[in-house]
Coordinates of N, CA and C in Angstrom, one line a residue:
X1 N 82.8 -18.4 -68.7 CA 81.3 -17.6 -68.6 C 80.2 -17.7 -69.7
X2 N 79.0 -17.8 -69.3 CA 77.6 -18.3 -70.1 C 77.7 -16.8 -70.9
X3 N 77.0 -17.2 -71.8 CA 76.9 -16.2 -72.8 C 75.5 -15.0 -72.5
X4 N 74.9 -15.6 -71.5 CA 73.8 -14.5 -70.3 C 74.6 -13.8 -69.8
X5 N 75.9 -14.2 -69.2 CA 76.5 -13.3 -68.3 C 77.1 -12.5 -69.1
X6 N 77.7 -12.8 -69.9 CA 78.4 -12.2 -71.1 C 77.9 -10.8 -71.4
X7 N 76.4 -11.4 -71.8 CA 75.9 -10.3 -72.7 C 75.5 -9.3 -71.2
X8 N 75.5 -9.5 -70.0 CA 74.9 -8.5 -68.8 C 76.0 -7.6 -69.0
X9 N 77.3 -8.5 -69.0 CA 78.6 -7.8 -68.4 C 79.0 -6.7 -69.8
X10 N 78.6 -7.4 -71.0 CA 78.7 -6.1 -72.3 C 77.4 -4.8 -72.2
X11 N 76.3 -5.0 -71.6 CA 75.5 -4.1 -71.7 C 75.9 -3.2 -70.5
X12 N 76.3 -3.6 -69.5 CA 76.7 -3.1 -68.3 C 77.9 -1.7 -68.6
X13 N 78.7 -2.4 -69.4 CA 79.9 -1.9 -70.1 C 80.1 -0.6 -71.0
X14 N 78.6 -1.1 -71.5 CA 78.2 0.2 -72.9 C 77.4 1.1 -72.0
X15 N 76.7 1.0 -70.9 CA 76.2 1.6 -70.1 C 77.2 2.7 -69.4
X16 N 78.1 2.2 -69.0 CA 78.9 3.1 -68.3 C 80.0 3.8 -69.3
X17 N 79.9 3.5 -70.6 CA 80.4 4.1 -71.5 C 79.8 5.5 -72.0
X18 N 78.1 5.1 -72.0 CA 77.2 6.2 -72.3 C 77.0 7.1 -71.7
X19 N 77.1 6.5 -70.5 CA 76.2 7.3 -69.2 C 77.0 7.1 -68.0
X20 N 76.5 6.1 -67.1 CA 76.6 5.7 -65.7 C 76.6 3.9 -65.7
X21 N 77.2 3.4 -65.3 CA 76.8 1.8 -64.8 C 75.6 2.3 -63.7
X22 N 74.9 1.2 -63.7 CA 73.9 1.2 -62.7 C 74.7 0.4 -61.1
X23 N 74.9 1.1 -60.4 CA 75.4 0.4 -59.4 C 75.0 -0.8 -58.8
X24 N 73.6 -1.0 -58.8 CA 72.9 -1.9 -58.4 C 73.3 -3.4 -59.6
X25 N 73.0 -3.0 -60.5 CA 73.2 -4.2 -61.5 C 74.6 -4.6 -61.7
X26 N 75.7 -4.0 -61.3 CA 77.1 -3.8 -61.7 C 77.1 -5.1 -60.2
X27 N 76.9 -4.9 -59.3 CA 77.1 -5.7 -57.8 C 76.5 -6.7 -58.3
X28 N 75.6 -6.9 -58.2 CA 74.4 -8.2 -58.8 C 75.5 -9.0 -60.0
X29 N 75.8 -8.1 -61.0 CA 76.4 -8.9 -61.8 C 77.9 -9.8 -61.4
X30 N 78.6 -9.0 -60.6 CA 79.8 -9.4 -60.1 C 79.6 -10.7 -58.9
X31 N 78.5 -10.4 -58.4 CA 78.0 -11.7 -57.2 C 77.6 -12.9 -58.6
X32 N 77.0 -12.7 -59.3 CA 76.6 -13.7 -60.5 C 77.6 -14.2 -61.3
X33 N 78.8 -13.4 -61.6 CA 80.2 -13.7 -62.1 C 80.5 -14.8 -61.0
X34 N 80.8 -14.4 -59.8 CA 81.6 -15.3 -58.6 C 80.9 -16.5 -59.0
X35 N 79.5 -16.4 -58.7 CA 78.7 -17.8 -58.5 C 79.1 -18.5 -60.0
X36 N 79.3 -18.2 -61.0 CA 79.8 -19.0 -62.1 C 81.6 -19.3 -62.1
X37 N 82.0 -18.9 -61.2 CA 83.3 -19.1 -61.2 C 84.3 -18.2 -61.7
X38 N 84.0 -16.9 -62.2 CA 84.8 -15.9 -62.6 C 85.2 -15.2 -61.0
X39 N 86.6 -15.6 -60.6 CA 86.8 -14.9 -59.6 C 87.9 -13.9 -59.3
X40 N 88.0 -13.3 -60.2 CA 89.3 -12.2 -60.0 C 89.2 -11.4 -58.9
X41 N 90.4 -10.8 -58.9 CA 90.5 -9.7 -57.9 C 89.3 -8.5 -58.6
X42 N 89.2 -8.4 -59.4 CA 88.3 -7.0 -59.5 C 87.1 -7.4 -59.8
X43 N 86.6 -8.6 -60.0 CA 84.9 -9.0 -59.9 C 84.9 -9.1 -57.9
X44 N 85.6 -9.7 -57.5 CA 85.8 -10.0 -56.3 C 85.5 -8.4 -55.3
X45 N 86.4 -7.6 -55.8 CA 86.2 -6.2 -55.1 C 84.9 -5.5 -55.7
X46 N 84.4 -5.8 -56.4 CA 82.9 -5.4 -56.9 C 81.7 -6.0 -56.3
X47 N 81.9 -7.4 -56.3 CA 81.0 -8.0 -55.5 C 80.9 -7.7 -54.2
X48 N 81.9 -7.3 -53.6 CA 81.9 -6.8 -52.2 C 81.6 -5.6 -51.8
X49 N 80.9 -4.7 -53.1 CA 80.6 -3.3 -52.7 C 79.1 -3.2 -52.5
X50 N 78.6 -2.2 -51.7 CA 77.1 -2.6 -51.3 C 76.4 -1.7 -52.6
X51 N 75.3 -2.9 -53.1 CA 74.6 -2.2 -53.9 C 73.8 -1.1 -54.1
X52 N 73.4 -0.5 -52.6 CA 72.7 0.1 -52.5 C 73.6 1.8 -52.3
X53 N 74.5 1.5 -51.8 CA 75.3 2.8 -51.1 C 76.3 3.0 -52.3
X54 N 76.9 2.1 -53.4 CA 78.1 2.5 -54.3 C 77.6 3.4 -55.3
X55 N 78.3 4.7 -55.2 CA 78.3 5.7 -56.2 C 78.5 5.3 -57.6
X56 N 78.1 5.9 -58.6 CA 77.9 5.5 -60.1 C 79.3 5.7 -60.4
X57 N 80.2 6.6 -60.2 CA 81.6 7.2 -60.6 C 82.8 5.9 -59.9
X58 N 82.1 5.1 -58.9 CA 82.9 4.2 -58.4 C 82.7 2.9 -59.0
X59 N 81.3 2.3 -59.3 CA 80.9 1.5 -60.0 C 81.4 1.4 -61.3
X60 N 81.6 2.7 -61.9 CA 82.5 2.5 -63.3 C 83.6 2.2 -63.4
X61 N 84.5 2.9 -62.0 CA 85.6 2.2 -62.1 C 85.9 1.0 -62.1
X62 N 85.2 0.3 -60.9 CA 85.2 -1.2 -60.5 C 84.8 -1.7 -62.0
X63 N 83.5 -1.6 -62.8 CA 83.3 -2.3 -63.7 C 84.6 -2.3 -64.7
X64 N 85.3 -1.0 -65.0 CA 86.2 -0.8 -65.9 C 87.7 -1.8 -65.4
X65 N 87.8 -2.2 -64.3 CA 88.6 -2.9 -64.0 C 88.1 -4.2 -64.4
X66 N 87.1 -5.2 -64.4 CA 86.5 -6.0 -64.0 C 86.8 -6.4 -65.9
X67 N 86.2 -5.2 -66.6 CA 86.5 -5.7 -67.8 C 88.1 -5.8 -68.6
X68 N 88.4 -5.0 -68.0 CA 90.0 -4.8 -68.1 C 90.8 -6.5 -67.9
X69 N 90.3 -6.8 -66.3 CA 90.9 -7.8 -66.2 C 90.4 -9.2 -67.1
X70 N 88.8 -8.9 -67.8 CA 88.5 -10.0 -68.3 C 89.1 -9.9 -69.8
X71 N 89.8 -9.2 -70.3 CA 90.4 -8.7 -71.2 C 89.0 -8.7 -72.5
X72 N 88.3 -7.5 -72.1 CA 87.0 -7.2 -73.0 C 86.9 -5.6 -73.4
X73 N 87.6 -5.7 -74.6 CA 87.8 -4.3 -74.9 C 86.3 -3.5 -74.8
X74 N 86.8 -2.0 -74.8 CA 85.5 -1.2 -74.6 C 84.8 -1.1 -76.2
X75 N 83.4 -1.4 -76.1 CA 82.8 -1.6 -77.5 C 82.8 -0.3 -78.0
X76 N 82.4 -0.4 -79.8 CA 82.6 0.9 -80.2 C 81.2 1.8 -79.8
X77 N 81.0 2.9 -80.0 CA 80.0 3.8 -80.0 C 78.7 3.2 -80.5
X78 N 78.7 2.8 -81.7 CA 77.5 2.2 -82.2 C 76.8 0.6 -81.5
X79 N 77.8 0.0 -81.4 CA 77.9 -1.3 -80.5 C 77.2 -1.0 -79.3
X80 N 77.7 0.0 -78.4 CA 77.2 0.5 -77.0 C 75.8 0.9 -76.9
X81 N 75.7 1.6 -78.0 CA 74.3 2.0 -78.0 C 73.0 0.9 -78.5
X82 N 73.4 0.0 -79.1 CA 72.6 -0.9 -79.3 C 72.9 -1.8 -78.2
X83 N 73.5 -2.3 -77.6 CA 73.8 -2.9 -76.2 C 72.8 -2.5 -75.3
X84 N 73.3 -0.9 -74.9 CA 72.3 -0.6 -73.9 C 70.5 -0.2 -74.4
X85 N 70.4 -0.1 -75.9 CA 69.1 -0.3 -76.2 C 68.3 -1.6 -76.0
X86 N 69.3 -2.6 -76.9 CA 68.7 -4.2 -76.8 C 68.1 -4.2 -75.0
X87 N 69.3 -4.2 -73.8 CA 69.1 -4.7 -72.8 C 67.5 -3.3 -72.0
X88 N 67.6 -2.1 -72.6 CA 66.7 -1.5 -71.9 C 65.4 -2.5 -72.4
X89 N 65.3 -2.7 -73.9 CA 64.0 -2.9 -74.2 C 63.6 -4.4 -74.0
X90 N 64.6 -5.2 -73.4 CA 64.4 -6.7 -72.6 C 63.8 -6.4 -71.0
X91 N 64.2 -5.1 -70.5 CA 64.0 -4.9 -69.2 C 62.3 -4.4 -69.5
X92 N 62.4 -3.7 -70.4 CA 61.0 -2.9 -70.3 C 59.8 -4.4 -70.6
X93 N 60.3 -5.3 -71.9 CA 59.5 -6.5 -72.0 C 59.2 -7.5 -70.9
X94 N 60.1 -7.4 -70.0 CA 60.1 -8.2 -68.8 C 59.6 -7.6 -67.7
X95 N 59.4 -6.3 -67.6 CA 58.6 -5.6 -66.4 C 59.9 -5.5 -65.4
X96 N 61.1 -5.7 -65.7 CA 62.0 -5.5 -64.5 C 62.4 -3.5 -64.6
X97 N 61.9 -2.9 -65.4 CA 62.0 -1.4 -65.0 C 60.8 -0.6 -65.3
X98 N 60.1 0.2 -64.6 CA 59.2 0.8 -65.0 C 59.0 1.5 -66.1
X99 N 57.7 1.4 -67.0 CA 57.4 1.9 -68.1 C 57.9 3.5 -68.2
X100 N 57.7 4.1 -67.2 CA 58.2 5.5 -67.1 C 59.7 5.6 -67.1
X101 N 60.5 4.8 -66.4 CA 62.2 4.4 -66.5 C 62.5 4.2 -68.1
X102 N 62.0 2.9 -68.5 CA 62.1 2.6 -70.1 C 62.0 3.6 -71.1
X103 N 60.7 4.5 -70.7 CA 60.8 5.2 -72.0 C 61.7 6.2 -72.0
X104 N 62.0 6.9 -70.8 CA 63.3 7.7 -70.8 C 64.8 7.2 -71.5
X105 N 64.7 5.9 -71.1 CA 66.2 5.3 -71.4 C 66.2 4.9 -72.8
X106 N 65.0 4.8 -73.3 CA 65.2 4.6 -75.0 C 65.6 5.8 -75.6
X107 N 66.1 6.9 -75.0 CA 66.5 7.8 -75.8 C 67.8 7.6 -76.3
X108 N 68.5 6.6 -75.6 CA 69.8 6.3 -76.1 C 69.8 5.9 -77.8
X109 N 68.8 5.7 -78.2 CA 68.7 5.4 -79.9 C 68.6 6.8 -80.5
X110 N 68.7 7.9 -79.7 CA 69.3 9.0 -80.4 C 70.5 9.3 -80.5
X111 N 71.4 8.8 -79.8 CA 72.5 8.8 -79.1 C 73.4 9.1 -80.4
X112 N 74.6 9.7 -80.4 CA 75.6 9.8 -81.9 C 76.0 8.4 -81.9
X113 N 76.2 8.1 -83.3 CA 76.4 6.7 -83.6 C 75.4 5.6 -84.1
X114 N 74.1 5.9 -83.1 CA 73.3 4.9 -83.1 C 72.7 4.7 -84.6
X115 N 72.7 3.1 -84.6 CA 71.9 2.5 -85.8 C 70.5 2.7 -85.6
X116 N 69.9 3.0 -84.6 CA 68.3 3.4 -84.2 C 68.0 4.8 -84.5
X117 N 68.7 5.5 -84.9 CA 68.3 7.2 -84.5 C 67.2 7.3 -84.9
X118 N 66.5 6.7 -86.3 CA 65.2 7.1 -87.0 C 64.0 7.1 -86.0
X119 N 64.8 6.1 -84.7 CA 63.3 5.7 -83.9 C 63.5 6.8 -82.5
X120 N 64.1 7.8 -82.8 CA 64.5 9.0 -82.2 C 62.8 9.4 -81.7
X121 N 62.2 9.9 -83.1 CA 60.9 10.9 -83.0 C 60.1 10.0 -82.0
X122 N 59.8 8.7 -82.5 CA 58.8 7.7 -81.6 C 58.9 7.7 -80.3
X123 N 60.4 7.4 -79.8 CA 60.6 7.8 -78.4 C 60.3 9.2 -77.6
X124 N 60.5 10.3 -78.4 CA 60.2 11.3 -78.1 C 58.5 11.8 -77.8
X125 N 58.1 11.2 -79.0 CA 57.0 11.2 -78.8 C 56.2 10.7 -77.5
X126 N 56.6 9.6 -77.3 CA 56.1 8.6 -76.1 C 56.6 9.7 -75.0
X127 N 57.8 9.9 -74.8 CA 58.2 10.4 -73.5 C 57.0 11.6 -73.6
X128 N 57.2 12.4 -74.7 CA 55.9 13.6 -74.4 C 54.9 13.6 -73.8
X129 N 54.2 12.3 -74.3 CA 52.8 11.9 -74.0 C 52.7 11.6 -72.4
X130 N 54.2 11.1 -72.3 CA 54.2 10.2 -71.1 C 53.8 11.4 -70.0
X131 N 54.8 12.4 -70.3 CA 55.4 13.9 -69.2 C 54.5 14.9 -69.6
X132 N 53.6 15.0 -70.7 CA 52.9 16.3 -70.7 C 51.5 15.9 -70.6
X133 N 50.8 14.4 -70.6 CA 49.4 14.2 -70.7 C 49.5 13.3 -69.7
X134 N 50.3 12.6 -69.6 CA 49.8 11.3 -68.1 C 50.4 11.9 -67.0
X135 N 51.0 13.4 -66.9 CA 52.0 13.6 -65.7 C 52.9 12.6 -65.0
X136 N 53.5 11.7 -65.8 CA 54.7 11.2 -65.6 C 54.1 9.9 -65.3
X137 N 53.2 9.1 -65.6 CA 52.6 8.0 -64.9 C 51.9 7.4 -66.1
X138 N 52.7 6.4 -66.5 CA 52.2 5.4 -67.6 C 50.9 4.9 -67.7
X139 N 49.9 4.9 -68.7 CA 48.7 4.1 -68.3 C 49.0 2.8 -69.3
X140 N 47.9 2.1 -69.4 CA 48.1 0.9 -70.1 C 48.2 1.1 -71.7
X141 N 47.6 2.0 -72.3 CA 48.1 2.6 -73.5 C 49.6 3.0 -73.8
X142 N 50.1 3.3 -73.0 CA 51.5 4.0 -73.2 C 52.2 2.8 -73.0
X143 N 51.9 1.7 -71.9 CA 52.8 0.9 -71.5 C 52.5 -0.2 -72.9
X144 N 51.6 -0.5 -73.6 CA 51.1 -1.4 -74.8 C 52.2 -0.5 -76.0
X145 N 52.2 0.6 -76.0 CA 52.8 1.0 -77.4 C 54.2 0.9 -77.2
X146 N 54.7 1.0 -75.7 CA 56.0 1.3 -75.4 C 56.6 -0.2 -75.5
X147 N 55.7 -0.9 -75.2 CA 56.3 -2.5 -75.6 C 56.5 -3.0 -77.0
X148 N 55.2 -2.5 -77.8 CA 55.8 -2.5 -79.2 C 56.9 -2.1 -79.8
X149 N 57.3 -0.5 -79.4 CA 58.2 -0.4 -80.2 C 59.6 -0.8 -79.3
X150 N 59.9 -1.5 -78.0 CA 60.8 -2.4 -77.6 C 60.7 -3.4 -78.4
X151 N 59.9 -4.2 -79.0 CA 59.7 -5.7 -79.7 C 60.4 -4.9 -81.2
X152 N 60.0 -3.9 -81.9 CA 60.4 -3.5 -82.9 C 62.0 -3.2 -82.9
X153 N 62.5 -2.5 -81.9 CA 63.9 -2.1 -82.0 C 64.4 -3.6 -81.6
X154 N 64.1 -4.4 -80.8 CA 64.9 -6.0 -81.2 C 65.0 -6.5 -82.2
X155 N 63.6 -6.8 -82.7 CA 63.6 -7.3 -84.0 C 64.5 -6.7 -85.2
X156 N 64.4 -5.3 -85.2 CA 65.5 -4.5 -85.8 C 66.7 -5.1 -85.7
X157 N 67.5 -5.2 -84.5 CA 68.5 -5.6 -84.0 C 68.8 -7.2 -84.5
X158 N 67.8 -7.7 -84.2 CA 67.9 -9.0 -84.8 C 68.1 -9.4 -86.4
X159 N 67.5 -8.7 -87.1 CA 67.5 -8.4 -88.7 C 68.7 -8.2 -89.0
X160 N 69.4 -7.1 -88.0 CA 70.7 -6.5 -88.3 C 71.9 -7.5 -88.0
X161 N 71.5 -8.4 -87.2 CA 72.6 -9.1 -86.7 C 72.6 -10.6 -87.4
X162 N 71.3 -10.6 -88.3 CA 71.5 -12.0 -89.2 C 71.7 -11.7 -90.8
X163 N 71.9 -10.3 -91.2 CA 72.4 -9.8 -92.2 C 73.5 -10.4 -92.4

């Protein structure tokens, strides 16, 4: 399995630990694993699910079976927070999630055990601005500020990994 697939798998595993796996991402990940030659029973079972109708709790269970079959241990809480935060930031920066969704997903930085908890007031201020001043619809300024925060988070995580 290449590094990108492993990163995606670990991020989805962390998301399932903290909240719920994203059923669509989990199914698509399983399909990509199959294409890459990872054809275990659990991967096949998850890939065979409907990305549109798979309930989150079933996605969690299927994903747990995949990670168990592949021998991936559950990440510790600070690691799970970092994985979900990094994945969210990457999705914000590549515009694969709307700014409105990304803003709220970054609340993960305030999760217990987060190495990024000092950024929670910044996330909360952006979310309050989004909801209170912009009626839930991001404008260009909020998108710019959110992208800057995403880059800050990724840079801090990269600096922390190289230390």
